[in-house]
Amino acid sequence: MDFQLTDEQLAVQQAARDFAKKELLPGVIERDRNMIYPTDQVKQMCEMGFMGMMVSPDYGGGGMDTLSYVLALEELSKIDASAAVIMSVNNSLVCWGIDKYGTHEQKTKYLPKLTSGEWLGAFCLSEPEAGSDATSQHTTAIDHGDHYIVNGTKNWITNGGKASLHVVMAQSHSELRHRGINTLIIEKSWPGVSIGAKEDKLGIRASDTHSIMYNDVKVSKENRIGPDGFGFKYAMSTLDGGRIGIAAQALGIAAGAYELALRYAQERETFGKPIMHHQTIAFKLADMATEIEAARLLVYRAARIKDLGLDYSSIAAMAKLYASEVAMKHTVEAVQIHGGYGYVKEYHVERLMRDAKITQIYEGTSEIQRLVISRAILNGELYQPVSALWQ
Ligand code: CAA
């Protein structure tokens, strides 16, 4: 295993770090408090090439590897997890899937708009009654020869109010269950598309989350991604990569909270010395540093395995599971280290703690990640016992 980052990866990491400090940090508390979408910052992220990092340069993307994408997301998430999820959904759940499975016409028509920032994308899988159980789609896409008519409601859609393009999963042949689902590209401006009220969330409050309603929306078959009935596999395959992105977001949130807690512990004095010199605090920081580094190795490894073209479904689930649990646990610890200061908004750690929670929920809850991992173990895809050892 090679643990050295390339010059290009280091440059992406540094650019993201500088951008986060200079452009995301000012106003991040205000945006969180008042649910203000970071319009100017997203525009700058587009100019930096952060909105279509892994897309082929033929379609306006950066042609970068997954590890570079992860490094950028980690840095942004240390300061502003809302900006990070806007970027993550556009990259992993929208651009990557169209680039991988779309037709040349779909890529030519849509990817340059999505990578340049002219358009933002949303991934529309979840429904009021289909979250973890993603196969039970109630949204329908009825076949009318050369087009579909789409009806249904999607819930908790990141970028929901801002996105001009929706990647929508809908059931076309309910008797076939998940094999009857299609994925369609729908434009927000089309008749029958309407956007619900903005969600008032616990965390990532500057990101734009809505329900979306489709009422007799006519969608040409040219806008179906992949063959008839490929939609569920499309969603699962896209989410495998998305989970690496959310794992990187969780890692960044944890690392940001750790950096704040460390600085505070070195400055804050009690009983005549910095609290870092009290073992109760020092050991907390030791655990934080160790577990965050372990999460980092898992997240980078998932990215590397994807870049090598190997099967990354299980390692992506492991990375998301572990990094999000670490983020939740250690943002709580960062608040604890800050004491009363941690409980007020200006010290950032309470915001990071609220932001951490969603990483255990979206793009597959921690329970779903455990399901994916345990099924891989049962299927013999992971960690087979070396039989000779025990016989
Ligand atoms: N890649 C490709 N295909 C896959 C796959 C993968 N990773 N995982 C499963 N499949 C295929 C299977 O091969 C199977 O196909 P066949 O029957 O044709 O062989 C089919 O999909 C169904 O698979 P399962 O039998 O495993 O389906 P299941 O219902 O038992 O379980 C699940 C599937 C893992 C629980 C899945 O429903 C799941 O991941 N649920 C969580 C959904 C989720 O992550 N939602 C996130 C919403 S999006 C979001 O949060 C975005 C945002 O805004 C930030």
Tab-separated table of C-alpha atoms and ligand atoms in Angstrom:
chain	number	residue	atom	x	y	z
A	1	MET	CA	0.000	0.000	0.000
A	2	ASP	CA	1.178	3.444	-0.882
A	3	PHE	CA	0.373	6.049	1.753
A	4	GLN	CA	1.958	8.957	-0.121
A	5	LEU	CA	-0.335	11.457	-1.777
A	6	THR	CA	0.695	12.597	-5.255
A	7	ASP	CA	1.607	16.213	-5.950
A	8	GLU	CA	-1.744	16.642	-7.685
A	9	GLN	CA	-3.662	15.231	-4.708
A	10	LEU	CA	-1.709	17.446	-2.304
A	11	ALA	CA	-2.503	20.473	-4.468
A	12	VAL	CA	-6.240	19.671	-4.409
A	13	GLN	CA	-6.107	19.210	-0.633
A	14	GLN	CA	-4.324	22.530	-0.142
A	15	ALA	CA	-6.680	24.392	-2.479
A	16	ALA	CA	-9.696	23.009	-0.605
A	17	ARG	CA	-8.141	23.885	2.754
A	18	ASP	CA	-7.400	27.459	1.690
A	19	PHE	CA	-10.851	27.881	0.192
A	20	ALA	CA	-12.586	26.538	3.301
A	21	LYS	CA	-10.677	28.878	5.576
A	22	LYS	CA	-10.966	31.964	3.402
A	23	GLU	CA	-14.426	31.578	1.885
A	24	LEU	CA	-16.458	29.129	3.974
A	25	LEU	CA	-15.454	30.051	7.514
A	26	PRO	CA	-16.684	33.678	7.355
A	27	GLY	CA	-20.433	33.559	7.861
A	28	VAL	CA	-20.713	29.822	8.465
A	29	ILE	CA	-22.474	30.311	11.804
A	30	GLU	CA	-24.877	32.851	10.313
A	31	ARG	CA	-25.691	30.580	7.365
A	32	ASP	CA	-26.362	27.714	9.771
A	33	ARG	CA	-28.554	29.790	12.056
A	34	ASN	CA	-30.685	31.279	9.274
A	35	MET	CA	-30.580	28.380	6.797
A	36	ILE	CA	-28.839	30.508	4.169
A	37	TYR	CA	-27.692	28.600	1.102
A	38	PRO	CA	-24.010	29.409	0.300
A	39	THR	CA	-24.718	30.747	-3.208
A	40	ASP	CA	-21.447	32.647	-3.720
A	41	GLN	CA	-19.353	29.868	-2.247
A	42	VAL	CA	-20.957	27.216	-4.473
A	43	LYS	CA	-20.233	29.444	-7.480
A	44	GLN	CA	-16.585	29.595	-6.422
A	45	MET	CA	-16.535	25.819	-5.923
A	46	CYS	CA	-17.709	25.463	-9.529
A	47	GLU	CA	-14.922	27.772	-10.704
A	48	MET	CA	-12.407	25.655	-8.786
A	49	GLY	CA	-13.642	22.535	-10.582
A	50	PHE	CA	-15.090	21.012	-7.403
A	51	MET	CA	-18.568	20.272	-8.785
A	52	GLY	CA	-17.590	17.642	-11.337
A	53	MET	CA	-14.244	16.431	-10.093
A	54	MET	CA	-14.426	12.844	-11.348
A	55	VAL	CA	-16.241	13.558	-14.621
A	56	SER	CA	-14.288	13.001	-17.795
A	57	PRO	CA	-12.727	16.197	-19.218
A	58	ASP	CA	-14.578	15.362	-22.478
A	59	TYR	CA	-17.746	16.495	-20.692
A	60	GLY	CA	-16.289	19.412	-18.768
A	61	GLY	CA	-15.160	17.532	-15.673
A	62	GLY	CA	-11.865	17.477	-13.826
A	63	GLY	CA	-10.984	13.866	-14.679
A	64	MET	CA	-9.672	13.429	-11.138
A	65	ASP	CA	-9.530	10.320	-9.015
A	66	THR	CA	-11.808	9.521	-6.088
A	67	LEU	CA	-9.045	10.142	-3.570
A	68	SER	CA	-8.678	13.764	-4.733
A	69	TYR	CA	-12.428	14.161	-4.371
A	70	VAL	CA	-12.304	12.714	-0.853
A	71	LEU	CA	-9.438	15.014	0.133
A	72	ALA	CA	-11.380	18.067	-1.041
A	73	LEU	CA	-14.558	16.991	0.754
A	74	GLU	CA	-12.669	16.318	3.976
A	75	GLU	CA	-11.194	19.820	4.009
A	76	LEU	CA	-14.490	21.558	3.251
A	77	SER	CA	-16.321	19.500	5.870
A	78	LYS	CA	-13.926	20.537	8.632
A	79	ILE	CA	-15.488	23.969	8.389
A	80	ASP	CA	-18.763	23.723	6.504
A	81	ALA	CA	-20.493	20.356	6.113
A	82	SER	CA	-23.415	22.043	4.320
A	83	ALA	CA	-21.221	23.187	1.445
A	84	ALA	CA	-19.672	19.713	1.413
A	85	VAL	CA	-22.964	17.863	0.952
A	86	ILE	CA	-24.042	20.194	-1.853
A	87	MET	CA	-20.800	19.299	-3.599
A	88	SER	CA	-20.992	15.611	-2.720
A	89	VAL	CA	-24.476	15.025	-4.130
A	90	ASN	CA	-23.670	16.858	-7.359
A	91	ASN	CA	-20.428	14.883	-7.781
A	92	SER	CA	-21.139	11.350	-6.624
A	93	LEU	CA	-24.859	10.911	-6.981
A	94	VAL	CA	-25.546	12.956	-10.086
A	95	CYS	CA	-22.479	13.578	-12.286
A	96	TRP	CA	-20.722	10.282	-11.605
A	97	GLY	CA	-23.786	8.172	-12.441
A	98	ILE	CA	-24.579	10.042	-15.666
A	99	ASP	CA	-20.921	9.848	-16.695
A	100	LYS	CA	-20.752	6.119	-15.941
A	101	TYR	CA	-24.123	4.908	-17.229
A	102	GLY	CA	-25.528	7.717	-19.410
A	103	THR	CA	-25.643	7.810	-23.205
A	104	HIS	CA	-23.297	10.087	-25.139
A	105	GLU	CA	-26.281	12.389	-25.800
A	106	GLN	CA	-27.199	12.563	-22.100
A	107	LYS	CA	-23.611	13.294	-21.154
A	108	THR	CA	-23.180	15.940	-23.841
A	109	LYS	CA	-26.441	17.615	-22.961
A	110	TYR	CA	-26.225	17.590	-19.180
A	111	LEU	CA	-22.715	17.101	-17.802
A	112	PRO	CA	-21.164	20.403	-18.991
A	113	LYS	CA	-24.048	22.256	-17.328
A	114	LEU	CA	-23.584	20.309	-14.074
A	115	THR	CA	-19.806	20.569	-13.927
A	116	SER	CA	-19.690	24.273	-14.794
A	117	GLY	CA	-22.201	25.209	-12.134
A	118	GLU	CA	-24.785	26.459	-14.599
A	119	TRP	CA	-26.995	23.713	-13.163
A	120	LEU	CA	-27.051	21.835	-9.880
A	121	GLY	CA	-28.219	18.231	-9.584
A	122	ALA	CA	-30.382	16.296	-7.099
A	123	PHE	CA	-30.727	12.552	-6.507
A	124	CYS	CA	-34.346	11.596	-5.933
A	125	LEU	CA	-34.664	8.113	-4.419
A	126	SER	CA	-36.171	8.569	-0.939
A	127	GLU	CA	-39.928	8.800	-0.548
A	128	PRO	CA	-42.271	9.312	2.399
A	129	GLU	CA	-42.565	5.504	2.669
A	130	ALA	CA	-39.290	4.439	1.047
A	131	GLY	CA	-36.140	5.423	2.921
A	132	SER	CA	-34.030	2.441	3.958
A	133	ASP	CA	-36.380	0.121	2.068
A	134	ALA	CA	-35.498	1.711	-1.233
A	135	THR	CA	-37.012	-1.037	-3.389
A	136	SER	CA	-40.560	-0.059	-2.423
A	137	GLN	CA	-40.816	2.943	-4.717
A	138	HIS	CA	-44.311	4.449	-4.934
A	139	THR	CA	-43.397	6.987	-7.598
A	140	THR	CA	-44.493	5.587	-10.947
A	141	ALA	CA	-43.111	6.020	-14.459
A	142	ILE	CA	-45.783	4.574	-16.733
A	143	ASP	CA	-44.614	3.524	-20.194
A	144	HIS	CA	-46.374	5.346	-23.043
A	145	GLY	CA	-44.293	4.125	-25.970
A	146	ASP	CA	-41.697	6.815	-26.555
A	147	HIS	CA	-42.105	8.469	-23.153
A	148	TYR	CA	-42.999	7.936	-19.494
A	149	ILE	CA	-45.553	9.740	-17.363
A	150	VAL	CA	-44.163	10.227	-13.873
A	151	ASN	CA	-46.231	10.690	-10.715
A	152	GLY	CA	-45.109	10.689	-7.100
A	153	THR	CA	-43.372	12.466	-4.252
A	154	LYS	CA	-39.721	12.398	-3.207
A	155	ASN	CA	-38.614	13.369	0.289
A	156	TRP	CA	-35.550	14.916	1.977
A	157	ILE	CA	-33.924	15.768	-1.328
A	158	THR	CA	-30.572	17.513	-0.943
A	159	ASN	CA	-30.260	20.478	-3.379
A	160	GLY	CA	-34.026	20.028	-3.847
A	161	GLY	CA	-34.941	23.677	-4.278
A	162	LYS	CA	-31.873	24.719	-6.246
A	163	ALA	CA	-31.342	21.788	-8.575
A	164	SER	CA	-32.239	22.207	-12.244
A	165	LEU	CA	-31.777	18.499	-12.908
A	166	HIS	CA	-33.271	15.605	-10.959
A	167	VAL	CA	-32.139	12.006	-11.238
A	168	VAL	CA	-35.394	10.259	-10.309
A	169	MET	CA	-36.087	6.612	-9.481
A	170	ALA	CA	-39.601	5.456	-10.334
A	171	GLN	CA	-41.455	2.171	-10.692
A	172	SER	CA	-42.463	1.187	-14.243
A	173	HIS	CA	-43.376	-2.483	-13.763
A	174	SER	CA	-44.480	-3.057	-10.167
A	175	GLU	CA	-44.905	-6.818	-10.758
A	176	LEU	CA	-41.125	-6.991	-11.286
A	177	ARG	CA	-40.467	-5.214	-7.960
A	178	HIS	CA	-36.975	-3.681	-7.899
A	179	ARG	CA	-36.287	-4.967	-11.412
A	180	GLY	CA	-39.093	-2.769	-12.703
A	181	ILE	CA	-37.585	0.496	-11.434
A	182	ASN	CA	-36.191	3.051	-13.893
A	183	THR	CA	-33.937	6.041	-13.372
A	184	LEU	CA	-34.967	9.112	-15.356
A	185	ILE	CA	-33.391	12.513	-15.845
A	186	ILE	CA	-36.052	15.155	-15.205
A	187	GLU	CA	-35.581	18.884	-15.580
A	188	LYS	CA	-37.035	21.111	-12.890
A	189	SER	CA	-38.558	23.451	-15.481
A	190	TRP	CA	-40.773	20.755	-16.993
A	191	PRO	CA	-44.557	20.953	-16.494
A	192	GLY	CA	-45.754	19.006	-13.466
A	193	VAL	CA	-42.595	19.395	-11.345
A	194	SER	CA	-43.147	21.280	-8.088
A	195	ILE	CA	-40.933	21.857	-5.077
A	196	GLY	CA	-42.182	21.505	-1.492
A	197	ALA	CA	-41.266	23.647	1.493
A	198	LYS	CA	-37.656	23.801	2.668
A	199	GLU	CA	-36.924	21.454	5.579
A	200	ASP	CA	-35.929	23.039	8.908
A	201	LYS	CA	-33.166	20.619	9.887
A	202	LEU	CA	-31.099	19.813	12.986
A	203	GLY	CA	-27.820	20.127	11.080
A	204	ILE	CA	-26.353	20.924	7.651
A	205	ARG	CA	-28.840	23.769	7.828
A	206	ALA	CA	-27.314	25.800	4.995
A	207	SER	CA	-27.901	22.965	2.559
A	208	ASP	CA	-31.147	23.044	0.657
A	209	THR	CA	-33.473	20.122	1.453
A	210	HIS	CA	-36.993	19.808	0.058
A	211	SER	CA	-39.628	17.341	-0.982
A	212	ILE	CA	-40.319	17.296	-4.732
A	213	MET	CA	-43.626	16.422	-6.373
A	214	TYR	CA	-44.081	15.025	-9.873
A	215	ASN	CA	-47.573	15.325	-11.295
A	216	ASP	CA	-48.066	13.802	-14.772
A	217	VAL	CA	-44.553	14.763	-15.828
A	218	LYS	CA	-43.817	13.673	-19.394
A	219	VAL	CA	-40.289	12.284	-19.744
A	220	SER	CA	-38.873	11.147	-23.074
A	221	LYS	CA	-37.352	7.657	-23.074
A	222	GLU	CA	-34.144	9.331	-24.237
A	223	ASN	CA	-33.857	10.485	-20.621
A	224	ARG	CA	-33.883	7.005	-19.102
A	225	ILE	CA	-30.447	6.012	-17.813
A	226	GLY	CA	-29.525	2.462	-18.772
A	227	PRO	CA	-31.832	-0.296	-20.038
A	228	ASP	CA	-35.437	-0.780	-18.914
A	229	GLY	CA	-35.493	-1.898	-15.281
A	230	PHE	CA	-31.905	-0.861	-14.503
A	231	GLY	CA	-32.980	1.943	-12.167
A	232	PHE	CA	-32.538	0.204	-8.819
A	233	LYS	CA	-29.104	-1.137	-9.672
A	234	TYR	CA	-28.220	2.322	-10.921
A	235	ALA	CA	-29.240	3.768	-7.541
A	236	MET	CA	-27.319	1.163	-5.558
A	237	SER	CA	-24.207	1.454	-7.679
A	238	THR	CA	-24.265	5.250	-7.479
A	239	LEU	CA	-24.804	5.135	-3.730
A	240	ASP	CA	-21.721	2.933	-3.304
A	241	GLY	CA	-19.637	5.886	-4.485
A	242	GLY	CA	-21.836	8.396	-2.673
A	243	ARG	CA	-21.118	6.610	0.591
A	244	ILE	CA	-17.405	7.248	0.142
A	245	GLY	CA	-18.248	10.937	-0.224
A	246	ILE	CA	-20.354	10.987	2.942
A	247	ALA	CA	-17.622	9.053	4.751
A	248	ALA	CA	-15.216	11.841	3.744
A	249	GLN	CA	-17.699	14.416	4.976
A	250	ALA	CA	-17.965	12.623	8.335
A	251	LEU	CA	-14.190	12.366	8.549
A	252	GLY	CA	-13.870	16.109	7.926
A	253	ILE	CA	-16.488	16.949	10.560
A	254	ALA	CA	-14.648	14.773	13.107
A	255	ALA	CA	-11.268	16.232	12.203
A	256	GLY	CA	-12.598	19.794	12.381
A	257	ALA	CA	-14.028	19.176	15.846
A	258	TYR	CA	-10.765	17.560	16.947
A	259	GLU	CA	-8.702	20.541	15.768
A	260	LEU	CA	-10.971	22.921	17.671
A	261	ALA	CA	-10.903	20.760	20.808
A	262	LEU	CA	-7.111	20.497	20.718
A	263	ARG	CA	-6.654	24.237	20.344
A	264	TYR	CA	-9.092	24.907	23.165
A	265	ALA	CA	-7.426	22.335	25.425
A	266	GLN	CA	-4.059	24.012	24.924
A	267	GLU	CA	-5.414	27.485	25.690
A	268	ARG	CA	-7.971	26.913	28.428
A	269	GLU	CA	-6.552	26.677	31.935
A	270	THR	CA	-8.093	25.075	35.021
A	271	PHE	CA	-6.481	24.243	38.343
A	272	GLY	CA	-3.388	26.207	37.290
A	273	LYS	CA	-2.571	24.550	33.955
A	274	PRO	CA	-3.919	24.075	30.423
A	275	ILE	CA	-6.624	21.418	30.461
A	276	MET	CA	-4.560	19.442	27.918
A	277	HIS	CA	-2.287	18.645	30.865
A	278	HIS	CA	-5.113	16.992	32.773
A	279	GLN	CA	-5.154	13.315	31.930
A	280	THR	CA	-8.949	13.196	31.604
A	281	ILE	CA	-8.740	15.648	28.679
A	282	ALA	CA	-5.452	14.387	27.224
A	283	PHE	CA	-6.829	10.837	26.982
A	284	LYS	CA	-9.965	12.071	25.249
A	285	LEU	CA	-7.768	13.774	22.659
A	286	ALA	CA	-5.661	10.633	22.293
A	287	ASP	CA	-8.776	8.586	21.541
A	288	MET	CA	-10.036	11.208	19.128
A	289	ALA	CA	-6.748	11.371	17.230
A	290	THR	CA	-6.477	7.585	17.021
A	291	GLU	CA	-10.015	6.901	15.858
A	292	ILE	CA	-10.044	9.789	13.383
A	293	GLU	CA	-6.812	8.482	11.865
A	294	ALA	CA	-8.335	4.993	11.626
A	295	ALA	CA	-11.396	6.484	9.883
A	296	ARG	CA	-9.104	8.394	7.527
A	297	LEU	CA	-7.285	5.210	6.524
A	298	LEU	CA	-10.575	3.440	5.849
A	299	VAL	CA	-11.994	6.329	3.812
A	300	TYR	CA	-8.829	6.772	1.742
A	301	ARG	CA	-8.643	3.022	1.207
A	302	ALA	CA	-12.238	2.920	-0.049
A	303	ALA	CA	-11.396	5.708	-2.498
A	304	ARG	CA	-8.252	3.892	-3.606
A	305	ILE	CA	-10.091	0.607	-4.136
A	306	LYS	CA	-12.670	2.415	-6.281
A	307	ASP	CA	-9.883	4.066	-8.262
A	308	LEU	CA	-8.257	0.673	-8.834
A	309	GLY	CA	-11.492	-0.545	-10.440
A	310	LEU	CA	-12.096	-3.192	-7.758
A	311	ASP	CA	-15.427	-3.936	-6.063
A	312	TYR	CA	-15.860	-1.192	-3.471
A	313	SER	CA	-19.402	-1.744	-2.198
A	314	SER	CA	-18.396	-3.261	1.169
A	315	ILE	CA	-15.395	-1.032	1.833
A	316	ALA	CA	-17.552	2.031	1.046
A	317	ALA	CA	-20.147	0.810	3.567
A	318	MET	CA	-17.413	0.197	6.153
A	319	ALA	CA	-15.892	3.626	5.585
A	320	LYS	CA	-19.246	5.373	5.915
A	321	LEU	CA	-20.273	3.349	8.945
A	322	TYR	CA	-17.044	3.895	10.821
A	323	ALA	CA	-16.371	7.514	9.864
A	324	SER	CA	-19.917	8.594	10.712
A	325	GLU	CA	-19.845	6.828	14.099
A	326	VAL	CA	-16.465	8.453	14.828
A	327	ALA	CA	-17.837	11.843	13.774
A	328	MET	CA	-20.827	11.553	16.092
A	329	LYS	CA	-18.831	10.245	19.054
A	330	HIS	CA	-16.021	12.755	18.828
A	331	THR	CA	-18.053	15.853	18.080
A	332	VAL	CA	-19.870	15.072	21.342
A	333	GLU	CA	-16.458	14.784	23.024
A	334	ALA	CA	-15.347	18.081	21.474
A	335	VAL	CA	-18.386	19.787	23.011
A	336	GLN	CA	-17.545	18.148	26.339
A	337	ILE	CA	-13.946	19.385	26.223
A	338	HIS	CA	-15.203	22.915	25.538
A	339	GLY	CA	-17.542	22.692	28.564
A	340	GLY	CA	-20.035	25.572	28.688
A	341	TYR	CA	-18.374	27.258	25.698
A	342	GLY	CA	-19.078	24.169	23.639
A	343	TYR	CA	-22.790	24.609	24.210
A	344	VAL	CA	-22.958	28.028	22.573
A	345	LYS	CA	-22.913	28.728	18.874
A	346	GLU	CA	-19.800	30.861	18.436
A	347	TYR	CA	-17.391	28.006	19.218
A	348	HIS	CA	-18.501	25.895	16.208
A	349	VAL	CA	-18.381	22.514	17.940
A	350	GLU	CA	-22.111	22.347	18.696
A	351	ARG	CA	-22.749	22.949	14.973
A	352	LEU	CA	-20.321	20.207	13.999
A	353	MET	CA	-22.062	17.879	16.470
A	354	ARG	CA	-25.441	18.635	14.876
A	355	ASP	CA	-23.951	18.211	11.402
A	356	ALA	CA	-22.382	14.862	12.334
A	357	LYS	CA	-25.758	13.245	13.031
A	358	ILE	CA	-26.920	13.220	9.425
A	359	THR	CA	-23.842	11.259	8.312
A	360	GLN	CA	-25.271	8.298	10.259
A	361	ILE	CA	-28.564	8.649	8.388
A	362	TYR	CA	-28.345	9.759	4.751
A	363	GLU	CA	-27.070	7.694	1.838
A	364	GLY	CA	-27.916	4.647	3.937
A	365	THR	CA	-28.211	4.632	7.739
A	366	SER	CA	-25.557	2.978	9.895
A	367	GLU	CA	-27.954	0.033	10.163
A	368	ILE	CA	-28.103	-0.283	6.350
A	369	GLN	CA	-24.286	-0.153	6.153
A	370	ARG	CA	-24.135	-3.010	8.667
A	371	LEU	CA	-26.652	-4.900	6.530
A	372	VAL	CA	-24.514	-4.415	3.400
A	373	ILE	CA	-21.343	-5.480	5.236
A	374	SER	CA	-22.886	-8.491	6.970
A	375	ARG	CA	-24.431	-9.717	3.701
A	376	ALA	CA	-21.009	-9.520	2.070
A	377	ILE	CA	-19.585	-11.614	4.924
A	378	LEU	CA	-22.415	-14.165	4.582
A	379	ASN	CA	-21.914	-14.312	0.813
A	380	GLY	CA	-18.244	-15.070	1.284
A	381	GLU	CA	-17.117	-11.802	-0.291
A	382	LEU	CA	-15.355	-10.540	2.817
A	383	TYR	CA	-12.946	-11.930	5.383
A	384	GLN	CA	-13.186	-15.620	4.712
A	385	PRO	CA	-11.614	-17.554	7.575
A	386	VAL	CA	-8.320	-19.077	6.533
A	387	SER	CA	-9.533	-22.620	7.079
A	388	ALA	CA	-6.105	-24.190	7.374
A	389	LEU	CA	-5.446	-22.103	10.448
A	390	TRP	CA	-8.209	-23.701	12.497
A	391	GLN	CA	-8.390	-27.228	11.163
B	1	CAA	N1	-24.663	-2.343	-6.820
B	1	CAA	C1	-25.417	-2.835	-7.824
B	1	CAA	N2	-26.514	-3.583	-7.621
B	1	CAA	C2	-26.848	-3.846	-6.347
B	1	CAA	C3	-26.111	-3.373	-5.255
B	1	CAA	C4	-24.976	-2.590	-5.526
B	1	CAA	N3	-24.235	-2.101	-4.546
B	1	CAA	N4	-26.690	-3.770	-4.116
B	1	CAA	C5	-27.758	-4.493	-4.465
B	1	CAA	N5	-27.845	-4.550	-5.817
B	1	CAA	C6	-28.836	-5.238	-6.605
B	1	CAA	C7	-28.879	-6.718	-6.249
B	1	CAA	O1	-27.959	-7.450	-7.034
B	1	CAA	C8	-30.313	-7.090	-6.554
B	1	CAA	O2	-30.457	-7.286	-7.931
B	1	CAA	P1	-31.015	-8.702	-8.537
B	1	CAA	O3	-32.215	-9.096	-7.706
B	1	CAA	O4	-31.363	-8.379	-9.943
B	1	CAA	O5	-29.904	-9.656	-8.400
B	1	CAA	C9	-31.066	-5.824	-6.240
B	1	CAA	O6	-30.128	-4.751	-6.268
B	1	CAA	C10	-31.782	-5.847	-4.926
B	1	CAA	O7	-30.805	-6.060	-3.935
B	1	CAA	P2	-31.175	-6.631	-2.518
B	1	CAA	O8	-31.897	-7.934	-2.690
B	1	CAA	O9	-29.935	-6.623	-1.699
B	1	CAA	O10	-32.241	-5.561	-2.010
B	1	CAA	P3	-32.779	-5.328	-0.531
B	1	CAA	O11	-34.071	-4.649	-0.648
B	1	CAA	O12	-32.720	-6.572	0.289
B	1	CAA	O13	-31.679	-4.377	0.146
B	1	CAA	C11	-30.623	-2.287	0.514
B	1	CAA	C12	-31.153	-3.300	-0.477
B	1	CAA	C13	-29.130	-2.492	0.662
B	1	CAA	C14	-31.275	-2.330	1.871
B	1	CAA	C15	-30.961	-0.969	-0.192
B	1	CAA	O14	-32.359	-0.823	-0.277
B	1	CAA	C16	-30.356	0.227	0.425
B	1	CAA	O15	-29.169	0.506	0.224
B	1	CAA	N6	-31.170	1.017	1.171
B	1	CAA	C17	-30.732	2.299	1.647
B	1	CAA	C18	-31.128	3.354	0.666
B	1	CAA	C19	-30.267	4.555	0.753
B	1	CAA	O16	-29.061	4.483	0.891
B	1	CAA	N7	-30.914	5.710	0.598
B	1	CAA	C20	-30.207	6.930	0.559
B	1	CAA	C21	-31.071	7.978	-0.037
B	1	CAA	S1	-30.197	9.042	-1.073
B	1	CAA	C22	-29.568	10.268	-0.092
B	1	CAA	O17	-29.546	10.198	1.104
B	1	CAA	C23	-28.983	11.355	-0.889
B	1	CAA	C24	-28.906	12.665	-0.250
B	1	CAA	O18	-29.732	13.505	-0.516
B	1	CAA	C25	-27.722	13.019	0.554
